Short mmCIF file of N, CA and C in Angstrom, two decimals:
data_model
loop_
_atom_site.label_atom_id
_atom_site.label_comp_id
_atom_site.label_asym_id
_atom_site.label_seq_id
_atom_site.Cartn_x
_atom_site.Cartn_y
_atom_site.Cartn_z
N MET A 1 130.01 -80.88 70.92
CA MET A 1 129.04 -80.02 71.64
C MET A 1 127.94 -79.67 70.77
N LEU A 2 128.31 -79.36 69.57
CA LEU A 2 127.25 -78.95 68.70
C LEU A 2 126.25 -80.11 68.32
N THR A 3 126.73 -81.31 68.21
CA THR A 3 125.98 -82.45 67.89
C THR A 3 125.04 -82.82 69.04
N SER A 4 125.33 -82.41 70.20
CA SER A 4 124.48 -82.62 71.42
C SER A 4 123.42 -81.58 71.54
N GLY A 5 123.48 -80.50 70.64
CA GLY A 5 122.35 -79.46 70.68
C GLY A 5 122.81 -78.24 71.32
N ARG A 6 124.05 -78.21 71.82
CA ARG A 6 124.42 -77.04 72.66
C ARG A 6 124.56 -75.88 71.83
N LYS A 7 124.34 -74.60 72.35
CA LYS A 7 124.59 -73.39 71.59
C LYS A 7 125.95 -72.83 71.97
N ILE A 8 126.69 -72.26 71.08
CA ILE A 8 127.95 -71.60 71.18
C ILE A 8 127.77 -70.23 71.01
N ASP A 9 128.27 -69.39 72.03
CA ASP A 9 128.25 -67.91 71.97
C ASP A 9 129.39 -67.30 71.46
N ALA A 10 130.63 -68.00 71.79
CA ALA A 10 131.96 -67.41 71.38
C ALA A 10 132.90 -68.46 71.35
N TYR A 11 133.88 -68.26 70.38
CA TYR A 11 134.85 -69.22 70.15
C TYR A 11 136.14 -68.39 69.82
N TRP A 12 137.21 -68.67 70.49
CA TRP A 12 138.61 -67.98 70.40
C TRP A 12 139.59 -68.89 69.84
N PRO A 13 139.68 -69.01 68.58
CA PRO A 13 140.77 -69.92 68.08
C PRO A 13 142.23 -69.29 68.16
N VAL A 14 143.06 -70.05 68.68
CA VAL A 14 144.41 -69.74 68.86
C VAL A 14 145.34 -70.87 68.21
N GLU A 15 146.02 -70.51 67.14
CA GLU A 15 146.72 -71.70 66.42
C GLU A 15 148.10 -71.05 65.82
N ALA A 16 149.28 -71.27 66.29
CA ALA A 16 150.42 -70.64 65.84
C ALA A 16 150.73 -71.12 64.33
N ASP A 17 150.44 -72.39 64.00
CA ASP A 17 150.93 -72.98 62.87
C ASP A 17 150.02 -72.58 61.69
N GLU A 18 150.43 -72.00 60.61
CA GLU A 18 149.45 -71.41 59.71
C GLU A 18 148.76 -72.49 58.85
N HIS A 19 149.45 -73.59 58.59
CA HIS A 19 148.60 -74.73 57.83
C HIS A 19 147.50 -75.32 58.86
N THR A 20 147.72 -75.41 60.07
CA THR A 20 146.73 -75.89 60.97
C THR A 20 145.66 -74.83 61.10
N ARG A 21 146.02 -73.49 61.18
CA ARG A 21 144.99 -72.52 61.25
C ARG A 21 144.06 -72.44 60.03
N SER A 22 144.71 -72.84 58.92
CA SER A 22 143.90 -72.91 57.64
C SER A 22 142.76 -74.03 57.64
N ILE A 23 143.35 -75.19 58.25
CA ILE A 23 142.43 -76.32 58.35
C ILE A 23 141.30 -75.87 59.37
N GLY A 24 141.67 -75.27 60.42
CA GLY A 24 140.67 -74.80 61.43
C GLY A 24 139.64 -73.92 60.71
N ASN A 25 140.06 -72.94 59.95
CA ASN A 25 139.16 -71.99 59.39
C ASN A 25 138.19 -72.79 58.41
N ASN A 26 138.64 -73.87 57.69
CA ASN A 26 137.77 -74.50 56.89
C ASN A 26 136.66 -75.30 57.64
N VAL A 27 137.15 -75.92 58.87
CA VAL A 27 136.23 -76.53 59.75
C VAL A 27 135.32 -75.65 60.08
N THR A 28 135.66 -74.38 60.68
CA THR A 28 134.73 -73.48 61.25
C THR A 28 133.74 -73.01 60.22
N LYS A 29 134.11 -72.80 59.04
CA LYS A 29 133.15 -72.48 57.87
C LYS A 29 132.09 -73.55 57.76
N ARG A 30 132.52 -74.83 57.88
CA ARG A 30 131.71 -75.86 57.59
C ARG A 30 130.68 -75.97 58.89
N LEU A 31 131.20 -75.72 59.93
CA LEU A 31 130.32 -75.67 61.13
C LEU A 31 129.31 -74.56 61.20
N LYS A 32 129.70 -73.42 60.72
CA LYS A 32 128.82 -72.23 60.58
C LYS A 32 127.59 -72.57 59.59
N SER A 33 127.88 -73.42 58.62
CA SER A 33 126.67 -73.61 57.65
C SER A 33 125.87 -74.82 58.31
N GLN A 34 126.60 -75.76 58.81
CA GLN A 34 125.87 -76.95 59.35
C GLN A 34 125.04 -76.71 60.57
N TYR A 35 125.71 -75.84 61.43
CA TYR A 35 124.92 -75.51 62.76
C TYR A 35 124.64 -74.19 63.02
N LYS A 36 124.13 -73.54 61.88
CA LYS A 36 123.98 -72.13 61.97
C LYS A 36 122.92 -71.65 63.17
N ALA A 37 121.95 -72.41 63.47
CA ALA A 37 120.97 -72.10 64.47
C ALA A 37 121.65 -72.13 65.85
N GLN A 38 122.75 -72.82 66.12
CA GLN A 38 123.15 -73.07 67.34
C GLN A 38 124.54 -72.08 67.56
N LEU A 39 124.83 -71.27 66.65
CA LEU A 39 126.04 -70.50 66.75
C LEU A 39 125.74 -69.03 66.77
N ALA A 40 126.13 -68.22 67.58
CA ALA A 40 125.75 -66.87 67.79
C ALA A 40 126.42 -66.14 66.37
N PRO A 41 125.72 -65.23 65.84
CA PRO A 41 126.17 -64.66 64.76
C PRO A 41 127.67 -64.16 64.63
N ASP A 42 128.11 -63.71 65.86
CA ASP A 42 129.52 -63.28 66.01
C ASP A 42 130.36 -64.25 66.86
N PHE A 43 130.12 -65.57 66.76
CA PHE A 43 130.76 -66.51 67.74
C PHE A 43 132.19 -66.56 67.57
N LEU A 44 132.74 -66.36 66.29
CA LEU A 44 134.16 -66.49 65.93
C LEU A 44 134.92 -65.25 66.45
N ARG A 45 135.75 -65.39 67.40
CA ARG A 45 136.27 -64.13 68.00
C ARG A 45 137.94 -64.25 67.98
N PRO A 46 138.65 -63.88 66.85
CA PRO A 46 139.86 -64.03 66.77
C PRO A 46 140.76 -62.92 67.39
N THR A 47 140.44 -62.58 68.75
CA THR A 47 141.11 -61.51 69.36
C THR A 47 142.36 -61.90 70.15
N LEU A 48 142.56 -63.07 70.40
CA LEU A 48 143.69 -63.59 71.25
C LEU A 48 144.96 -63.63 70.31
N PRO A 49 146.20 -63.61 70.66
CA PRO A 49 147.44 -63.66 69.99
C PRO A 49 147.46 -65.16 69.40
N GLN A 50 147.98 -65.50 68.18
CA GLN A 50 148.08 -66.59 67.60
C GLN A 50 149.26 -67.52 68.25
N ASP A 51 150.04 -66.74 69.00
CA ASP A 51 151.15 -67.47 69.77
C ASP A 51 150.75 -67.64 71.29
N ILE A 52 150.55 -68.94 71.62
CA ILE A 52 149.99 -69.10 73.11
C ILE A 52 150.95 -68.68 74.12
N GLU A 53 152.14 -68.47 73.65
CA GLU A 53 153.12 -67.84 74.74
C GLU A 53 152.77 -66.45 74.95
N LEU A 54 152.05 -65.79 74.14
CA LEU A 54 151.75 -64.30 74.33
C LEU A 54 150.47 -64.06 75.10
N ILE A 55 149.65 -65.11 75.37
CA ILE A 55 148.36 -64.92 76.04
C ILE A 55 148.73 -64.70 77.58
N THR A 56 148.06 -63.78 78.12
CA THR A 56 148.34 -63.43 79.52
C THR A 56 147.20 -63.76 80.36
N GLU A 57 147.31 -63.73 81.64
CA GLU A 57 146.15 -63.99 82.54
C GLU A 57 145.26 -62.80 82.31
N GLN A 58 145.47 -61.72 82.20
CA GLN A 58 144.45 -60.67 81.91
C GLN A 58 143.57 -60.83 80.80
N MET A 59 144.16 -61.46 79.67
CA MET A 59 143.43 -61.82 78.50
C MET A 59 142.38 -62.89 78.82
N VAL A 60 142.87 -63.84 79.62
CA VAL A 60 141.95 -64.88 80.07
C VAL A 60 140.71 -64.35 80.94
N ILE A 61 141.10 -63.45 81.72
CA ILE A 61 140.08 -62.72 82.51
C ILE A 61 139.03 -61.93 81.54
N ASP A 62 139.56 -61.25 80.62
CA ASP A 62 138.85 -60.42 79.70
C ASP A 62 137.82 -61.17 78.89
N ILE A 63 138.25 -62.34 78.51
CA ILE A 63 137.20 -63.24 77.75
C ILE A 63 136.25 -64.10 78.44
N SER A 64 136.48 -64.18 79.72
CA SER A 64 135.73 -65.01 80.63
C SER A 64 134.20 -64.53 80.64
N PRO A 65 133.21 -65.39 80.70
CA PRO A 65 133.33 -66.91 81.11
C PRO A 65 133.81 -67.81 80.03
N ILE A 66 134.66 -68.62 80.52
CA ILE A 66 135.01 -69.67 79.50
C ILE A 66 134.42 -71.12 79.94
N HIS A 67 133.75 -71.84 79.13
CA HIS A 67 133.02 -73.03 79.47
C HIS A 67 133.75 -74.31 79.20
N LEU A 68 134.74 -74.20 78.04
CA LEU A 68 135.44 -75.31 77.65
C LEU A 68 136.71 -74.76 77.01
N LEU A 69 137.81 -75.33 77.45
CA LEU A 69 139.24 -75.05 77.07
C LEU A 69 139.72 -76.26 76.29
N ALA A 70 140.02 -76.16 75.11
CA ALA A 70 140.50 -77.29 74.26
C ALA A 70 141.87 -76.85 73.63
N ALA A 71 142.78 -77.77 73.73
CA ALA A 71 144.06 -77.51 73.36
C ALA A 71 144.85 -78.75 72.82
N ASN A 72 145.63 -78.55 71.69
CA ASN A 72 146.55 -79.61 71.42
C ASN A 72 147.75 -79.35 72.12
N TRP A 73 148.30 -80.31 72.92
CA TRP A 73 149.42 -80.27 73.76
C TRP A 73 150.56 -80.76 72.93
N SER A 74 151.38 -79.84 72.31
CA SER A 74 152.35 -80.27 71.45
C SER A 74 153.69 -80.84 72.29
N SER A 75 154.24 -81.84 71.54
CA SER A 75 155.34 -82.57 72.19
C SER A 75 156.55 -81.45 72.38
N SER A 76 156.63 -80.48 71.52
CA SER A 76 157.79 -79.57 71.79
C SER A 76 157.53 -78.77 72.92
N ASP A 77 156.12 -78.37 73.36
CA ASP A 77 155.89 -77.67 74.59
C ASP A 77 156.34 -78.68 75.77
N ILE A 78 156.04 -79.91 75.87
CA ILE A 78 156.41 -80.85 76.82
C ILE A 78 157.98 -81.01 76.93
N ALA A 79 158.65 -81.28 75.66
CA ALA A 79 159.93 -81.49 75.64
C ALA A 79 160.70 -80.03 76.17
N GLY A 80 160.24 -78.82 75.84
CA GLY A 80 160.87 -77.69 76.26
C GLY A 80 160.89 -77.57 77.86
N VAL A 81 159.69 -77.98 78.44
CA VAL A 81 159.63 -78.09 80.05
C VAL A 81 160.62 -79.00 80.59
N ALA A 82 160.73 -80.18 79.94
CA ALA A 82 161.60 -81.18 80.34
C ALA A 82 163.02 -80.85 80.27
N ALA A 83 163.41 -80.17 79.23
CA ALA A 83 164.72 -79.54 79.02
C ALA A 83 165.00 -78.49 80.00
N ASP A 84 164.06 -77.64 80.39
CA ASP A 84 164.31 -76.62 81.35
C ASP A 84 164.47 -77.14 82.80
N ARG A 85 163.56 -78.12 82.97
CA ARG A 85 163.72 -78.66 84.39
C ARG A 85 165.12 -79.49 84.53
N ALA A 86 165.61 -80.14 83.40
CA ALA A 86 166.91 -80.73 83.45
C ALA A 86 168.02 -79.76 83.70
N ARG A 87 167.92 -78.67 82.96
CA ARG A 87 168.93 -77.54 83.11
C ARG A 87 168.94 -76.96 84.61
N ALA A 88 167.66 -76.89 85.03
CA ALA A 88 167.54 -76.29 86.44
C ALA A 88 168.05 -77.23 87.48
N ALA A 89 167.88 -78.51 87.29
CA ALA A 89 168.45 -79.48 88.19
C ALA A 89 170.00 -79.36 88.26
N SER A 90 170.51 -79.21 87.16
CA SER A 90 172.10 -79.16 87.05
C SER A 90 172.66 -77.83 87.47
N ASN A 91 171.82 -76.72 87.23
CA ASN A 91 172.44 -75.43 87.53
C ASN A 91 171.83 -74.68 88.90
N SER A 92 170.58 -74.37 88.58
CA SER A 92 169.92 -73.62 89.78
C SER A 92 168.49 -73.96 89.90
N ASP A 93 167.76 -73.44 90.69
CA ASP A 93 166.38 -73.77 91.00
C ASP A 93 165.42 -72.81 90.18
N GLU A 94 165.94 -71.96 89.40
CA GLU A 94 165.17 -70.86 88.80
C GLU A 94 164.01 -71.28 87.83
N THR A 95 164.18 -72.35 87.15
CA THR A 95 163.28 -72.78 86.26
C THR A 95 162.50 -74.12 86.59
N ARG A 96 162.87 -74.55 87.93
CA ARG A 96 162.34 -75.90 88.28
C ARG A 96 160.95 -75.92 88.28
N GLY A 97 160.24 -74.78 88.66
CA GLY A 97 158.78 -74.84 88.64
C GLY A 97 157.98 -74.60 87.39
N ARG A 98 158.86 -74.39 86.22
CA ARG A 98 158.18 -74.02 84.96
C ARG A 98 157.11 -74.93 84.44
N LEU A 99 155.98 -74.52 84.05
CA LEU A 99 154.92 -75.36 83.52
C LEU A 99 154.77 -75.29 81.89
N SER A 100 154.18 -76.09 81.26
CA SER A 100 154.04 -75.97 79.70
C SER A 100 153.05 -74.96 79.64
N SER A 101 153.04 -74.27 78.43
CA SER A 101 152.12 -73.31 77.87
C SER A 101 150.58 -73.83 78.33
N VAL A 102 150.32 -74.86 77.96
CA VAL A 102 148.94 -75.45 78.09
C VAL A 102 148.54 -75.41 79.63
N GLU A 103 149.44 -75.82 80.43
CA GLU A 103 149.24 -75.97 81.93
C GLU A 103 149.13 -74.57 82.36
N ILE A 104 149.87 -73.68 81.97
CA ILE A 104 149.66 -72.23 82.57
C ILE A 104 148.35 -71.66 82.12
N ILE A 105 147.97 -71.84 80.98
CA ILE A 105 146.61 -71.34 80.51
C ILE A 105 145.54 -72.01 81.21
N ARG A 106 145.79 -73.39 81.38
CA ARG A 106 144.61 -74.16 82.11
C ARG A 106 144.52 -73.68 83.61
N ASN A 107 145.59 -73.24 84.23
CA ASN A 107 145.53 -72.85 85.71
C ASN A 107 144.76 -71.46 85.67
N TRP A 108 145.08 -70.57 84.82
CA TRP A 108 144.46 -69.22 84.73
C TRP A 108 143.01 -69.33 84.37
N VAL A 109 142.56 -70.28 83.53
CA VAL A 109 141.26 -70.54 83.14
C VAL A 109 140.43 -71.03 84.37
N ALA A 110 141.03 -72.15 85.02
CA ALA A 110 140.40 -72.74 86.16
C ALA A 110 140.26 -71.59 87.29
N LYS A 111 141.28 -70.88 87.49
CA LYS A 111 141.25 -69.77 88.54
C LYS A 111 140.18 -68.88 88.32
N HIS A 112 139.75 -68.40 87.13
CA HIS A 112 138.78 -67.49 86.89
C HIS A 112 137.55 -67.94 86.34
N ASN A 113 137.22 -69.31 86.08
CA ASN A 113 136.23 -69.91 85.52
C ASN A 113 136.09 -71.35 86.21
N THR A 114 135.54 -71.35 87.46
CA THR A 114 135.44 -72.58 88.26
C THR A 114 134.67 -73.69 87.61
N THR A 115 133.75 -73.50 86.62
CA THR A 115 132.96 -74.61 86.15
C THR A 115 133.33 -74.98 84.63
N CYS A 116 134.57 -74.52 84.31
CA CYS A 116 135.08 -74.76 83.00
C CYS A 116 135.42 -76.13 82.73
N HIS A 117 135.08 -76.83 81.83
CA HIS A 117 135.69 -78.09 81.41
C HIS A 117 136.87 -77.95 80.46
N PHE A 118 137.57 -79.10 80.35
CA PHE A 118 138.77 -78.97 79.46
C PHE A 118 139.11 -80.29 78.89
N VAL A 119 139.66 -80.10 77.70
CA VAL A 119 140.25 -81.34 76.80
C VAL A 119 141.61 -80.98 76.24
N PHE A 120 142.62 -81.63 76.50
CA PHE A 120 143.85 -81.52 75.97
C PHE A 120 144.29 -82.82 75.14
N GLU A 121 144.60 -82.61 73.89
CA GLU A 121 145.06 -83.71 73.10
C GLU A 121 146.47 -83.66 72.99
N SER A 122 147.12 -84.82 72.88
CA SER A 122 148.51 -85.05 72.79
C SER A 122 148.88 -86.39 72.28
N GLU A 123 150.20 -86.65 71.74
CA GLU A 123 150.69 -87.84 71.59
C GLU A 123 151.23 -88.35 72.83
N ASP A 124 151.49 -89.66 73.07
CA ASP A 124 151.98 -90.35 74.18
C ASP A 124 153.44 -89.98 74.43
N PHE A 125 153.58 -89.06 75.55
CA PHE A 125 155.14 -88.82 75.76
C PHE A 125 155.73 -89.40 77.08
N ARG A 126 154.97 -90.56 77.55
CA ARG A 126 155.53 -91.13 78.83
C ARG A 126 156.78 -91.85 78.65
N GLN A 127 157.13 -92.30 77.44
CA GLN A 127 158.59 -93.00 77.12
C GLN A 127 159.50 -91.85 77.00
N GLN A 128 159.29 -90.72 76.37
CA GLN A 128 160.38 -89.72 76.01
C GLN A 128 160.59 -88.92 77.24
N HIS A 129 159.56 -88.52 77.96
CA HIS A 129 159.60 -87.65 79.16
C HIS A 129 158.94 -88.28 80.38
N PRO A 130 159.39 -89.35 81.02
CA PRO A 130 158.64 -89.96 82.02
C PRO A 130 158.48 -89.05 83.23
N ASP A 131 159.42 -88.23 83.61
CA ASP A 131 159.17 -87.26 84.79
C ASP A 131 158.13 -86.30 84.44
N GLU A 132 157.97 -85.81 83.18
CA GLU A 132 156.93 -84.78 82.88
C GLU A 132 155.63 -85.63 82.89
N TRP A 133 155.59 -86.83 82.32
CA TRP A 133 154.39 -87.68 82.34
C TRP A 133 153.77 -87.78 83.85
N LYS A 134 154.73 -88.14 84.81
CA LYS A 134 154.42 -88.21 86.13
C LYS A 134 153.69 -86.91 86.69
N ARG A 135 154.47 -85.89 86.40
CA ARG A 135 154.10 -84.56 87.02
C ARG A 135 152.76 -84.12 86.38
N VAL A 136 152.46 -84.36 85.13
CA VAL A 136 151.18 -84.04 84.45
C VAL A 136 150.00 -84.86 85.00
N THR A 137 150.28 -86.16 84.94
CA THR A 137 149.25 -87.02 85.46
C THR A 137 148.89 -86.97 86.95
N ASP A 138 149.85 -86.60 87.70
CA ASP A 138 149.71 -86.30 89.12
C ASP A 138 148.79 -85.09 89.29
N SER A 139 148.94 -84.03 88.45
CA SER A 139 148.45 -82.79 88.33
C SER A 139 146.95 -82.91 87.84
N ILE A 140 146.79 -83.46 86.59
CA ILE A 140 145.49 -83.39 85.80
C ILE A 140 144.80 -84.71 85.80
N GLY A 141 145.58 -85.76 86.08
CA GLY A 141 144.86 -87.15 85.95
C GLY A 141 145.38 -87.81 84.98
N HIS A 142 145.02 -89.12 84.78
CA HIS A 142 145.39 -89.97 83.58
C HIS A 142 144.54 -89.56 82.33
N PRO A 143 145.21 -89.69 81.09
CA PRO A 143 144.43 -89.30 79.84
C PRO A 143 143.58 -90.54 79.54
N VAL A 144 142.74 -90.16 78.66
CA VAL A 144 141.88 -91.19 77.89
C VAL A 144 142.65 -91.46 76.62
N GLY A 145 142.94 -92.76 76.21
CA GLY A 145 143.67 -92.98 75.02
C GLY A 145 142.52 -93.47 73.92
N MET A 146 142.91 -93.08 72.65
CA MET A 146 141.87 -93.52 71.67
C MET A 146 142.70 -93.70 70.34
N ASP A 147 142.33 -94.56 69.43
CA ASP A 147 142.98 -94.64 68.22
C ASP A 147 142.19 -93.68 67.26
N ALA A 148 142.95 -92.86 66.48
CA ALA A 148 142.35 -91.94 65.60
C ALA A 148 141.58 -92.57 64.64
N ALA A 149 141.59 -93.80 64.38
CA ALA A 149 140.77 -94.47 63.39
C ALA A 149 139.26 -94.44 63.68
N LEU A 150 138.98 -94.04 64.90
CA LEU A 150 137.63 -93.86 65.27
C LEU A 150 136.93 -92.76 64.43
N VAL A 151 137.77 -91.69 64.16
CA VAL A 151 137.16 -90.52 63.50
C VAL A 151 138.03 -90.12 62.24
N SER A 152 139.04 -90.93 61.93
CA SER A 152 139.81 -90.56 60.71
C SER A 152 140.21 -91.94 59.96
N TYR A 153 140.87 -91.69 58.99
CA TYR A 153 141.33 -92.90 58.10
C TYR A 153 142.52 -93.63 58.60
N SER A 154 143.30 -92.99 59.45
CA SER A 154 144.58 -93.68 59.84
C SER A 154 144.50 -94.11 61.32
N HIS A 155 145.38 -95.12 61.64
CA HIS A 155 145.59 -95.59 62.92
C HIS A 155 146.52 -94.70 63.51
N ARG A 156 146.29 -94.05 64.71
CA ARG A 156 147.21 -93.32 65.31
C ARG A 156 146.90 -93.02 66.72
N TRP A 157 147.59 -93.49 67.70
CA TRP A 157 147.18 -93.50 69.13
C TRP A 157 147.28 -92.04 69.61
N ARG A 158 146.26 -91.46 70.05
CA ARG A 158 146.15 -90.18 70.73
C ARG A 158 145.63 -90.18 72.21
N LEU A 159 146.06 -89.23 72.93
CA LEU A 159 145.69 -89.10 74.41
C LEU A 159 144.98 -87.89 74.53
N TYR A 160 143.93 -87.83 75.49
CA TYR A 160 143.02 -86.72 75.77
C TYR A 160 142.93 -86.55 77.36
N TRP A 161 143.55 -85.57 77.86
CA TRP A 161 143.30 -85.19 79.20
C TRP A 161 141.92 -84.50 79.21
N THR A 162 140.93 -84.89 79.94
CA THR A 162 139.61 -84.27 79.90
C THR A 162 138.82 -84.37 81.12
N SER A 163 138.02 -83.41 81.28
CA SER A 163 137.17 -83.37 82.54
C SER A 163 135.78 -83.98 82.45
N PHE A 164 135.54 -84.46 81.19
CA PHE A 164 134.09 -85.02 80.84
C PHE A 164 134.10 -86.30 79.99
N PHE A 165 135.15 -86.98 79.88
CA PHE A 165 135.16 -88.03 78.94
C PHE A 165 136.02 -89.17 79.58
N ARG A 166 135.58 -90.52 79.65
CA ARG A 166 136.13 -91.60 80.09
C ARG A 166 136.51 -92.60 79.06
N ASN A 167 137.41 -93.48 79.40
CA ASN A 167 137.68 -94.60 78.56
C ASN A 167 136.58 -95.45 78.14
N ASP A 168 135.53 -95.68 79.06
CA ASP A 168 134.54 -96.53 78.81
C ASP A 168 133.47 -95.91 77.84
N MET A 169 133.74 -94.67 77.47
CA MET A 169 132.77 -94.00 76.62
C MET A 169 133.27 -94.04 75.23
N ILE A 170 134.36 -94.60 74.89
CA ILE A 170 134.97 -94.63 73.61
C ILE A 170 134.05 -95.82 72.73
N PRO A 171 133.84 -95.41 71.53
CA PRO A 171 133.04 -96.53 70.77
C PRO A 171 134.21 -97.45 70.19
N GLN A 172 133.68 -98.51 69.57
CA GLN A 172 134.62 -99.44 68.82
C GLN A 172 135.02 -98.84 67.61
N ILE A 173 136.30 -99.16 67.26
CA ILE A 173 137.00 -98.64 66.05
C ILE A 173 136.20 -99.39 64.76
N ARG A 174 135.90 -98.39 63.94
CA ARG A 174 135.17 -98.79 62.58
C ARG A 174 136.31 -99.00 61.65
N ASN A 175 136.61 -100.22 61.51
CA ASN A 175 137.66 -100.58 60.37
C ASN A 175 137.18 -100.60 58.96
N ASN A 176 135.88 -100.33 58.76
CA ASN A 176 135.45 -100.21 57.45
C ASN A 176 135.28 -98.94 56.78
N LEU A 177 135.90 -97.98 57.44
CA LEU A 177 135.94 -96.58 56.84
C LEU A 177 136.79 -96.41 55.71
N HIS A 178 136.30 -95.72 54.59
CA HIS A 178 137.05 -95.48 53.49
C HIS A 178 137.53 -94.03 53.60
N LEU A 179 138.65 -93.53 52.77
CA LEU A 179 139.21 -92.18 52.82
C LEU A 179 138.18 -91.19 52.53
N ASN A 180 137.28 -91.42 51.60
CA ASN A 180 136.34 -90.44 51.10
C ASN A 180 135.33 -90.26 52.16
N GLN A 181 135.06 -91.16 53.08
CA GLN A 181 134.16 -91.05 54.30
C GLN A 181 134.56 -90.10 55.43
N VAL A 182 135.84 -89.80 55.39
CA VAL A 182 136.34 -89.04 56.46
C VAL A 182 136.89 -87.68 56.14
N LEU A 183 137.10 -87.62 54.70
CA LEU A 183 137.58 -86.24 54.30
C LEU A 183 136.53 -85.30 54.13
N ASP A 184 136.78 -83.98 54.41
CA ASP A 184 135.67 -82.91 54.15
C ASP A 184 135.60 -82.73 52.63
N ASN A 185 134.46 -82.35 52.18
CA ASN A 185 134.34 -82.00 50.74
C ASN A 185 135.00 -80.73 50.40
N ASP A 186 135.12 -79.85 51.37
CA ASP A 186 135.78 -78.50 51.04
C ASP A 186 137.14 -78.66 51.33
#
């Protein structure tokens, strides 16, 4: 978004993992220096709980309007939903309708921000959890698949469910990258 010239008024980072939060803080510092004119002075707003399970619909309403929802969809979130659905099928119907944390947040954001775009990143879980794969793709659509080598040093297949990006928009993999070209100086 920043490279396209858009201005960012507010950013609410939510990251439960301390190591990932540290990486995010370093990236945010770099963006603040590189795109200072496009970021509101108080754009970084760490007011949401760092545990996505603690975010409520009222919190989503309070921080609206939301223009872009970005999330890393963890396999443990998907696996937890799959396990709950399996237990529900064998016991009772009480957890049959459980959604993953990312899906719950997405539903709240979409309900209160009708023009919001989204991007959810995840590993490919269609083999491990085919029922969840079908449910998610039926609900959100099929993801865009991309080799991480496009933007990093290693080959790693990643999936992105998004409202604004298509497979035909992915550039060719640049196999000539060297490690020092993709690591941040800081």
